[in-house]
């Protein structure tokens, strides 16, 4: 073999593994969690454990939750933990009222002890007041009556007085409004929300405006008339007497397309009993070809509203529907439905609960 060739091969051979190795840099390690994040993880681990709904589980759960509240009262997940502490008893079997009462009593005792500890900061005081309000919310939900509603209002008012309470108020006031609506005090709920709509905190005022918008939408049948992407006319007013689902999707949102198949199955099961589906594409004008492909690939056989304006369609603000996927349901009179889902009145119905809601409206057992 040529001597020059042998030398060249000897020089090149060791270089190849290095070059190959350079093409696959090691993955960057995940950023370390903060102590506050770890405290939330510890709380959730106990909360999700099977033993959490026992006396021993209560003690551990409340200890983890209160430790987090006391140490990290301004952390990003404080409101979530406060809500979970306050409403945890809802997850205990209603046939065990003594066990529910035991949890609430133990939590109340720990909140009281924490409140009177030396050196309690204002953010901690606000979090403790929010737990009180969340527990009063639970009490109203499990035994709705005038006294319970008044007690809840009192706790929310006390929370309002606490410095730094704004981070909790939107959730507490929204839940209070929903509870008033559930006990047929919509006018009073509307009055309270109108006051909150002028609140200096944008998060609170935006919440109130959104809730007022939903109340207003429900005051009259929802009308929508359009020429579909297939050229056919659709008019919701002509569907009165039927339950109608309005489904918002986008060709760029895979989740919204993946849900179409389940939607078709539910429609197939209840169409002859008075259930219809109308869809809206939140795509822009330049994406028309993508929309047509999505309709073909997903075999969407429902009416499709497409005007190329994305989420800026005329009725987006009216329905508070700014993104896909979104599923709304209208009764036989064309009134928007807001069933209680996860302790909140929701206009956006999870697909997993659509069939149950359709059966309810069609009076199917």
Short mmCIF file of C-alpha atoms in Angstrom, two decimals:
data_model
loop_
_atom_site.label_atom_id
_atom_site.label_comp_id
_atom_site.label_asym_id
_atom_site.label_seq_id
_atom_site.Cartn_x
_atom_site.Cartn_y
_atom_site.Cartn_z
CA UNK A 1 0.00 0.00 0.00
CA UNK A 2 1.17 3.51 -0.71
CA UNK A 3 3.09 4.85 2.33
CA UNK A 4 1.51 8.30 1.94
CA UNK A 5 -2.00 6.72 2.00
CA UNK A 6 -1.24 4.76 5.18
CA UNK A 7 -0.07 7.89 6.97
CA UNK A 8 -3.17 9.79 5.87
CA UNK A 9 -5.46 7.07 7.21
CA UNK A 10 -3.63 7.03 10.51
CA UNK A 11 -4.10 10.77 10.88
CA UNK A 12 -7.78 10.76 9.94
CA UNK A 13 -8.97 7.67 11.88
CA UNK A 14 -8.73 9.09 15.43
CA UNK A 15 -10.54 12.26 14.37
CA UNK A 16 -13.78 10.55 13.30
CA UNK A 17 -15.09 9.56 16.75
CA UNK A 18 -14.40 13.06 18.02
CA UNK A 19 -16.32 14.61 15.14
CA UNK A 20 -19.22 12.23 15.65
CA UNK A 21 -19.26 12.90 19.36
CA UNK A 22 -19.37 16.65 18.73
CA UNK A 23 -22.61 16.23 16.79
CA UNK A 24 -24.50 14.93 19.85
CA UNK A 25 -24.01 17.38 22.75
CA UNK A 26 -25.25 16.24 26.11
CA UNK A 27 -28.76 17.36 27.00
CA UNK A 28 -28.95 20.27 29.41
CA UNK A 29 -30.08 19.26 32.89
CA UNK A 30 -33.52 20.44 33.93
CA UNK A 31 -33.40 23.58 36.08
CA UNK A 32 -33.50 22.84 39.78
CA UNK A 33 -36.83 23.46 41.50
CA UNK A 34 -37.10 26.23 44.05
CA UNK A 35 -37.79 25.40 47.71
CA UNK A 36 -41.32 26.78 47.23
CA UNK A 37 -41.93 24.49 44.24
CA UNK A 38 -40.65 21.53 46.24
CA UNK A 39 -42.99 22.45 49.09
CA UNK A 40 -45.93 22.42 46.64
CA UNK A 41 -44.80 19.03 45.32
CA UNK A 42 -44.68 17.68 48.89
CA UNK A 43 -48.20 18.98 49.54
CA UNK A 44 -49.58 17.50 46.32
CA UNK A 45 -47.93 14.15 46.97
CA UNK A 46 -49.79 13.85 50.27
CA UNK A 47 -53.02 15.28 48.82
CA UNK A 48 -53.08 12.70 46.01
CA UNK A 49 -52.16 9.74 48.22
CA UNK A 50 -54.94 7.18 48.96
CA UNK A 51 -54.41 7.70 52.69
CA UNK A 52 -55.08 11.44 52.46
CA UNK A 53 -58.74 10.95 53.37
CA UNK A 54 -58.01 9.46 56.78
CA UNK A 55 -57.43 11.13 60.13
CA UNK A 56 -53.68 10.57 59.84
CA UNK A 57 -53.79 11.79 56.26
CA UNK A 58 -55.59 14.97 57.31
CA UNK A 59 -52.87 15.78 59.81
CA UNK A 60 -50.08 15.31 57.27
CA UNK A 61 -51.89 17.13 54.49
CA UNK A 62 -52.70 20.17 56.61
CA UNK A 63 -49.17 20.24 58.01
CA UNK A 64 -47.66 20.29 54.51
CA UNK A 65 -50.13 22.89 53.30
CA UNK A 66 -49.73 25.19 56.28
CA UNK A 67 -45.94 24.94 56.11
CA UNK A 68 -46.09 26.11 52.51
CA UNK A 69 -48.53 28.93 53.31
CA UNK A 70 -46.41 30.14 56.23
CA UNK A 71 -43.13 30.11 54.31
CA UNK A 72 -44.15 31.08 50.78
CA UNK A 73 -47.33 33.23 51.00
CA UNK A 74 -46.56 35.13 47.78
CA UNK A 75 -45.48 32.16 45.67
CA UNK A 76 -47.13 31.70 42.28
CA UNK A 77 -49.13 28.67 43.40
CA UNK A 78 -50.33 30.03 46.74
CA UNK A 79 -53.88 30.61 45.53
CA UNK A 80 -54.12 27.05 44.20
CA UNK A 81 -52.90 25.53 47.47
CA UNK A 82 -55.27 27.74 49.49
CA UNK A 83 -58.21 26.61 47.35
CA UNK A 84 -57.19 22.97 47.63
CA UNK A 85 -56.90 23.19 51.40
CA UNK A 86 -60.27 24.91 51.72
CA UNK A 87 -62.17 22.59 49.39
CA UNK A 88 -60.44 19.29 50.17
CA UNK A 89 -63.42 17.98 52.14
CA UNK A 90 -65.52 18.02 48.95
CA UNK A 91 -63.45 15.03 47.83
CA UNK A 92 -64.43 13.04 50.91
CA UNK A 93 -67.42 10.74 50.49
CA UNK A 94 -70.58 12.70 51.28
CA UNK A 95 -71.83 9.62 53.13
CA UNK A 96 -69.14 10.28 55.74
CA UNK A 97 -70.15 13.71 57.08
CA UNK A 98 -68.28 13.12 60.34
CA UNK A 99 -65.04 12.61 58.43
CA UNK A 100 -65.65 15.78 56.42
CA UNK A 101 -66.38 17.72 59.62
CA UNK A 102 -63.22 16.34 61.21
CA UNK A 103 -61.06 17.66 58.37
CA UNK A 104 -62.67 21.10 58.44
CA UNK A 105 -62.32 21.30 62.23
CA UNK A 106 -58.64 20.31 62.14
CA UNK A 107 -57.90 22.81 59.37
CA UNK A 108 -59.69 25.58 61.28
CA UNK A 109 -57.65 24.84 64.39
CA UNK A 110 -54.36 25.01 62.49
CA UNK A 111 -55.36 28.27 60.79
CA UNK A 112 -56.20 29.79 64.16
CA UNK A 113 -52.88 28.64 65.64
CA UNK A 114 -50.97 30.05 62.68
CA UNK A 115 -52.78 33.38 62.94
CA UNK A 116 -51.63 33.94 66.53
CA UNK A 117 -48.02 32.94 66.10
CA UNK A 118 -45.47 35.65 66.79
CA UNK A 119 -44.20 37.58 63.78
CA UNK A 120 -46.94 36.62 61.30
CA UNK A 121 -46.46 38.73 58.18
CA UNK A 122 -49.23 40.49 56.23
CA UNK A 123 -48.97 38.11 53.24
CA UNK A 124 -49.44 35.14 55.58
CA UNK A 125 -52.42 36.84 57.24
CA UNK A 126 -53.99 37.34 53.82
CA UNK A 127 -53.45 33.67 52.93
CA UNK A 128 -55.02 32.56 56.21
CA UNK A 129 -58.02 34.81 55.59
CA UNK A 130 -58.32 33.27 52.11
CA UNK A 131 -58.38 29.78 53.65
CA UNK A 132 -61.19 30.90 55.97
CA UNK A 133 -63.14 32.15 52.96
CA UNK A 134 -62.47 28.94 51.02
CA UNK A 135 -63.79 26.86 53.94
CA UNK A 136 -66.91 29.06 54.17
CA UNK A 137 -67.35 28.49 50.43
CA UNK A 138 -67.21 24.73 51.06
CA UNK A 139 -69.79 25.03 53.84
CA UNK A 140 -72.16 26.90 51.53
CA UNK A 141 -71.77 24.32 48.78
CA UNK A 142 -72.49 21.37 51.03
CA UNK A 143 -75.39 23.00 52.89
CA UNK A 144 -76.67 25.99 50.92
CA UNK A 145 -78.77 28.32 53.05
CA UNK A 146 -79.10 32.03 53.80
CA UNK A 147 -76.92 31.86 56.93
CA UNK A 148 -74.10 30.05 55.13
CA UNK A 149 -74.17 32.59 52.29
CA UNK A 150 -73.99 35.46 54.79
CA UNK A 151 -71.10 33.77 56.59
CA UNK A 152 -69.25 33.40 53.29
CA UNK A 153 -69.77 37.09 52.48
CA UNK A 154 -68.41 37.99 55.91
CA UNK A 155 -65.26 35.93 55.35
CA UNK A 156 -64.70 37.46 51.90
CA UNK A 157 -65.15 40.96 53.33
CA UNK A 158 -62.58 40.12 56.02
CA UNK A 159 -60.21 38.89 53.31
CA UNK A 160 -60.71 42.15 51.40
CA UNK A 161 -59.42 44.11 54.38
CA UNK A 162 -56.17 42.13 54.51
CA UNK A 163 -53.15 43.75 52.81
CA UNK A 164 -52.11 41.75 49.76
CA UNK A 165 -55.47 40.00 49.42
CA UNK A 166 -55.97 40.79 45.74
CA UNK A 167 -54.19 37.62 44.66
CA UNK A 168 -57.02 35.63 46.26
CA UNK A 169 -60.05 37.84 45.67
CA UNK A 170 -60.81 37.05 42.03
CA UNK A 171 -61.34 33.36 42.77
CA UNK A 172 -63.26 33.98 45.97
CA UNK A 173 -65.57 36.61 44.46
CA UNK A 174 -66.18 34.53 41.33
CA UNK A 175 -67.14 31.53 43.44
CA UNK A 176 -69.41 33.70 45.59
CA UNK A 177 -71.19 35.01 42.49
CA UNK A 178 -71.63 31.47 41.18
CA UNK A 179 -73.11 30.33 44.48
CA UNK A 180 -75.58 33.21 44.48
CA UNK A 181 -76.65 32.26 40.96
CA UNK A 182 -77.07 28.63 42.04
CA UNK A 183 -79.48 29.71 44.80
CA UNK A 184 -81.44 31.94 42.41
CA UNK A 185 -79.95 35.25 43.51
CA UNK A 186 -78.63 36.24 40.10
CA UNK A 187 -79.65 39.89 40.51
CA UNK A 188 -77.56 40.19 43.68
CA UNK A 189 -74.66 38.41 42.01
CA UNK A 190 -74.88 40.87 39.12
CA UNK A 191 -74.91 43.81 41.52
CA UNK A 192 -71.78 42.56 43.30
CA UNK A 193 -69.98 41.89 40.02
CA UNK A 194 -70.79 45.40 38.77
CA UNK A 195 -69.01 46.81 41.81
CA UNK A 196 -66.03 44.53 41.23
CA UNK A 197 -65.86 45.55 37.57
CA UNK A 198 -64.62 48.94 38.82
CA UNK A 199 -61.96 47.40 41.07
CA UNK A 200 -58.47 48.90 40.82
CA UNK A 201 -56.92 45.45 40.40
CA UNK A 202 -57.12 44.46 36.72
CA UNK A 203 -57.37 40.74 37.43
CA UNK A 204 -60.39 41.27 39.66
CA UNK A 205 -62.11 43.75 37.34
CA UNK A 206 -61.51 41.53 34.29
CA UNK A 207 -62.99 38.55 36.14
CA UNK A 208 -66.08 40.55 37.05
CA UNK A 209 -66.56 41.82 33.50
CA UNK A 210 -66.26 38.29 32.10
CA UNK A 211 -68.83 36.99 34.57
CA UNK A 212 -71.20 39.86 33.81
CA UNK A 213 -70.81 39.12 30.12
CA UNK A 214 -71.85 35.51 30.67
CA UNK A 215 -74.88 36.59 32.71
CA UNK A 216 -75.94 38.98 29.94
CA UNK A 217 -75.51 36.36 27.22
CA UNK A 218 -77.84 34.03 29.12
CA UNK A 219 -80.63 36.59 29.21
CA UNK A 220 -81.66 35.93 25.60
CA UNK A 221 -81.34 33.17 22.98
CA UNK A 222 -78.00 33.19 21.19
CA UNK A 223 -78.32 33.88 17.48
CA UNK A 224 -75.79 32.95 14.84
CA UNK A 225 -76.50 32.87 11.12
CA UNK A 226 -73.80 32.25 8.52
CA UNK A 227 -72.88 30.73 5.20
CA UNK A 228 -70.63 27.79 5.91
CA UNK A 229 -67.34 27.06 4.21
CA UNK A 230 -69.27 24.56 2.07
CA UNK A 231 -71.66 27.29 0.90
CA UNK A 232 -74.63 26.05 2.92
CA UNK A 233 -76.68 28.29 5.21
CA UNK A 234 -76.78 27.68 8.96
CA UNK A 235 -79.09 29.52 11.34
CA UNK A 236 -79.20 28.66 15.04
CA UNK A 237 -82.63 30.30 15.27
CA UNK A 238 -83.94 27.55 12.99
CA UNK A 239 -82.61 24.96 15.46
CA UNK A 240 -84.83 26.05 18.35
CA UNK A 241 -86.32 22.98 19.98
CA UNK A 242 -82.96 21.19 19.72
CA UNK A 243 -79.91 21.09 21.96
CA UNK A 244 -77.00 22.66 20.06
CA UNK A 245 -73.28 22.36 20.71
CA UNK A 246 -71.04 25.11 19.32
CA UNK A 247 -67.51 23.78 18.92
CA UNK A 248 -64.54 26.04 18.20
CA UNK A 249 -61.48 24.52 16.60
CA UNK A 250 -58.42 25.51 14.59
CA UNK A 251 -56.32 23.76 11.96
CA UNK A 252 -53.24 24.75 13.97
CA UNK A 253 -54.52 23.28 17.24
CA UNK A 254 -54.08 19.51 17.26
CA UNK A 255 -56.07 19.01 20.45
CA UNK A 256 -59.13 20.69 18.96
CA UNK A 257 -58.95 18.37 15.92
CA UNK A 258 -58.34 15.25 18.00
CA UNK A 259 -61.60 15.88 19.85
CA UNK A 260 -63.72 15.92 16.70
CA UNK A 261 -64.04 12.14 16.55
CA UNK A 262 -65.56 11.93 20.03
CA UNK A 263 -67.86 14.82 19.17
CA UNK A 264 -69.07 12.93 16.09
CA UNK A 265 -69.81 9.83 18.14
CA UNK A 266 -71.91 11.78 20.66
CA UNK A 267 -73.75 13.51 17.82
CA UNK A 268 -74.44 10.17 16.16
CA UNK A 269 -75.91 8.77 19.39
CA UNK A 270 -78.22 11.70 20.11
CA UNK A 271 -78.93 13.36 16.75
CA UNK A 272 -82.28 11.65 16.29
CA UNK A 273 -83.25 12.67 19.80
CA UNK A 274 -82.68 16.37 19.15
CA UNK A 275 -78.94 17.14 19.34
CA UNK A 276 -77.02 19.15 16.73
CA UNK A 277 -73.43 20.37 16.39
CA UNK A 278 -72.18 23.54 14.72
CA UNK A 279 -68.47 24.34 14.50
CA UNK A 280 -66.36 27.46 14.11
CA UNK A 281 -62.86 27.58 12.67
CA UNK A 282 -60.61 30.10 14.40
CA UNK A 283 -58.20 30.24 11.46
CA UNK A 284 -57.09 33.25 9.47
CA UNK A 285 -57.92 33.93 5.84
CA UNK A 286 -54.50 32.85 4.58
CA UNK A 287 -54.99 29.43 6.21
CA UNK A 288 -58.03 28.49 4.16
CA UNK A 289 -56.26 25.56 2.48
CA UNK A 290 -55.21 24.24 5.90
CA UNK A 291 -58.80 24.51 7.06
CA UNK A 292 -60.06 22.55 4.06
CA UNK A 293 -57.41 19.88 4.64
CA UNK A 294 -58.31 19.64 8.32
CA UNK A 295 -61.99 19.23 7.45
CA UNK A 296 -61.10 16.42 5.05
CA UNK A 297 -58.60 14.68 7.33
CA UNK A 298 -60.80 14.87 10.43
CA UNK A 299 -63.93 14.13 8.36
CA UNK A 300 -65.76 17.07 9.85
CA UNK A 301 -69.34 16.74 8.63
CA UNK A 302 -70.82 19.55 10.72
CA UNK A 303 -71.48 23.10 9.53
CA UNK A 304 -68.22 25.09 9.66
CA UNK A 305 -68.20 28.86 10.21
CA UNK A 306 -65.07 30.35 8.65
CA UNK A 307 -64.63 34.05 7.99
CA UNK A 308 -60.82 34.21 8.15
CA UNK A 309 -60.79 36.48 11.21
CA UNK A 310 -59.42 33.90 13.65
CA UNK A 311 -60.58 34.60 17.21
CA UNK A 312 -61.72 38.08 16.21
CA UNK A 313 -65.07 36.81 14.94
CA UNK A 314 -67.97 39.05 15.90
CA UNK A 315 -69.32 36.75 18.61
CA UNK A 316 -66.00 35.86 20.32
CA UNK A 317 -66.30 38.66 22.85
CA UNK A 318 -69.97 38.00 23.47
CA UNK A 319 -69.26 34.38 24.35
CA UNK A 320 -65.90 35.08 25.99
CA UNK A 321 -64.41 32.55 23.58
CA UNK A 322 -60.92 33.64 22.63
CA UNK A 323 -59.19 30.35 21.85
CA UNK A 324 -59.62 26.80 20.60
CA UNK A 325 -60.71 24.28 21.59
CA UNK A 326 -63.90 25.54 23.20
CA UNK A 327 -67.23 23.82 23.53
CA UNK A 328 -70.46 25.60 24.42
CA UNK A 329 -73.92 24.18 24.77
CA UNK A 330 -77.30 25.80 24.16
CA UNK A 331 -80.64 24.45 25.31
CA UNK A 332 -83.80 24.06 23.25
CA UNK A 333 -84.57 27.77 23.71
CA UNK A 334 -81.11 28.84 22.55
CA UNK A 335 -79.90 29.79 26.04
CA UNK A 336 -76.22 29.30 26.84
CA UNK A 337 -75.66 26.63 29.47
CA UNK A 338 -73.26 27.09 32.40
CA UNK A 339 -73.35 23.85 34.39
CA UNK A 340 -71.42 23.44 37.64
CA UNK A 341 -68.10 21.79 36.76
CA UNK A 342 -65.33 21.44 39.34
CA UNK A 343 -67.20 23.78 41.69
CA UNK A 344 -67.56 26.51 39.07
CA UNK A 345 -70.24 27.51 36.60
CA UNK A 346 -68.60 26.87 33.25
CA UNK A 347 -69.64 27.99 29.78
CA UNK A 348 -66.71 26.03 28.33
CA UNK A 349 -67.76 22.41 28.78
CA UNK A 350 -65.13 19.63 28.82
CA UNK A 351 -65.80 17.11 26.08
CA UNK A 352 -65.78 14.38 28.71
CA UNK A 353 -68.90 15.91 30.24
CA UNK A 354 -70.77 16.78 27.06
CA UNK A 355 -72.78 13.57 26.82
CA UNK A 356 -74.05 13.91 30.39
CA UNK A 357 -75.11 17.50 29.75
CA UNK A 358 -76.83 16.58 26.49
CA UNK A 359 -78.75 13.79 28.25
CA UNK A 360 -79.76 16.20 30.99
CA UNK A 361 -81.18 18.71 28.53
CA UNK A 362 -82.90 16.01 26.47
CA UNK A 363 -84.27 14.49 29.69
CA UNK A 364 -82.69 11.13 28.95
CA UNK A 365 -82.04 8.98 32.02
#
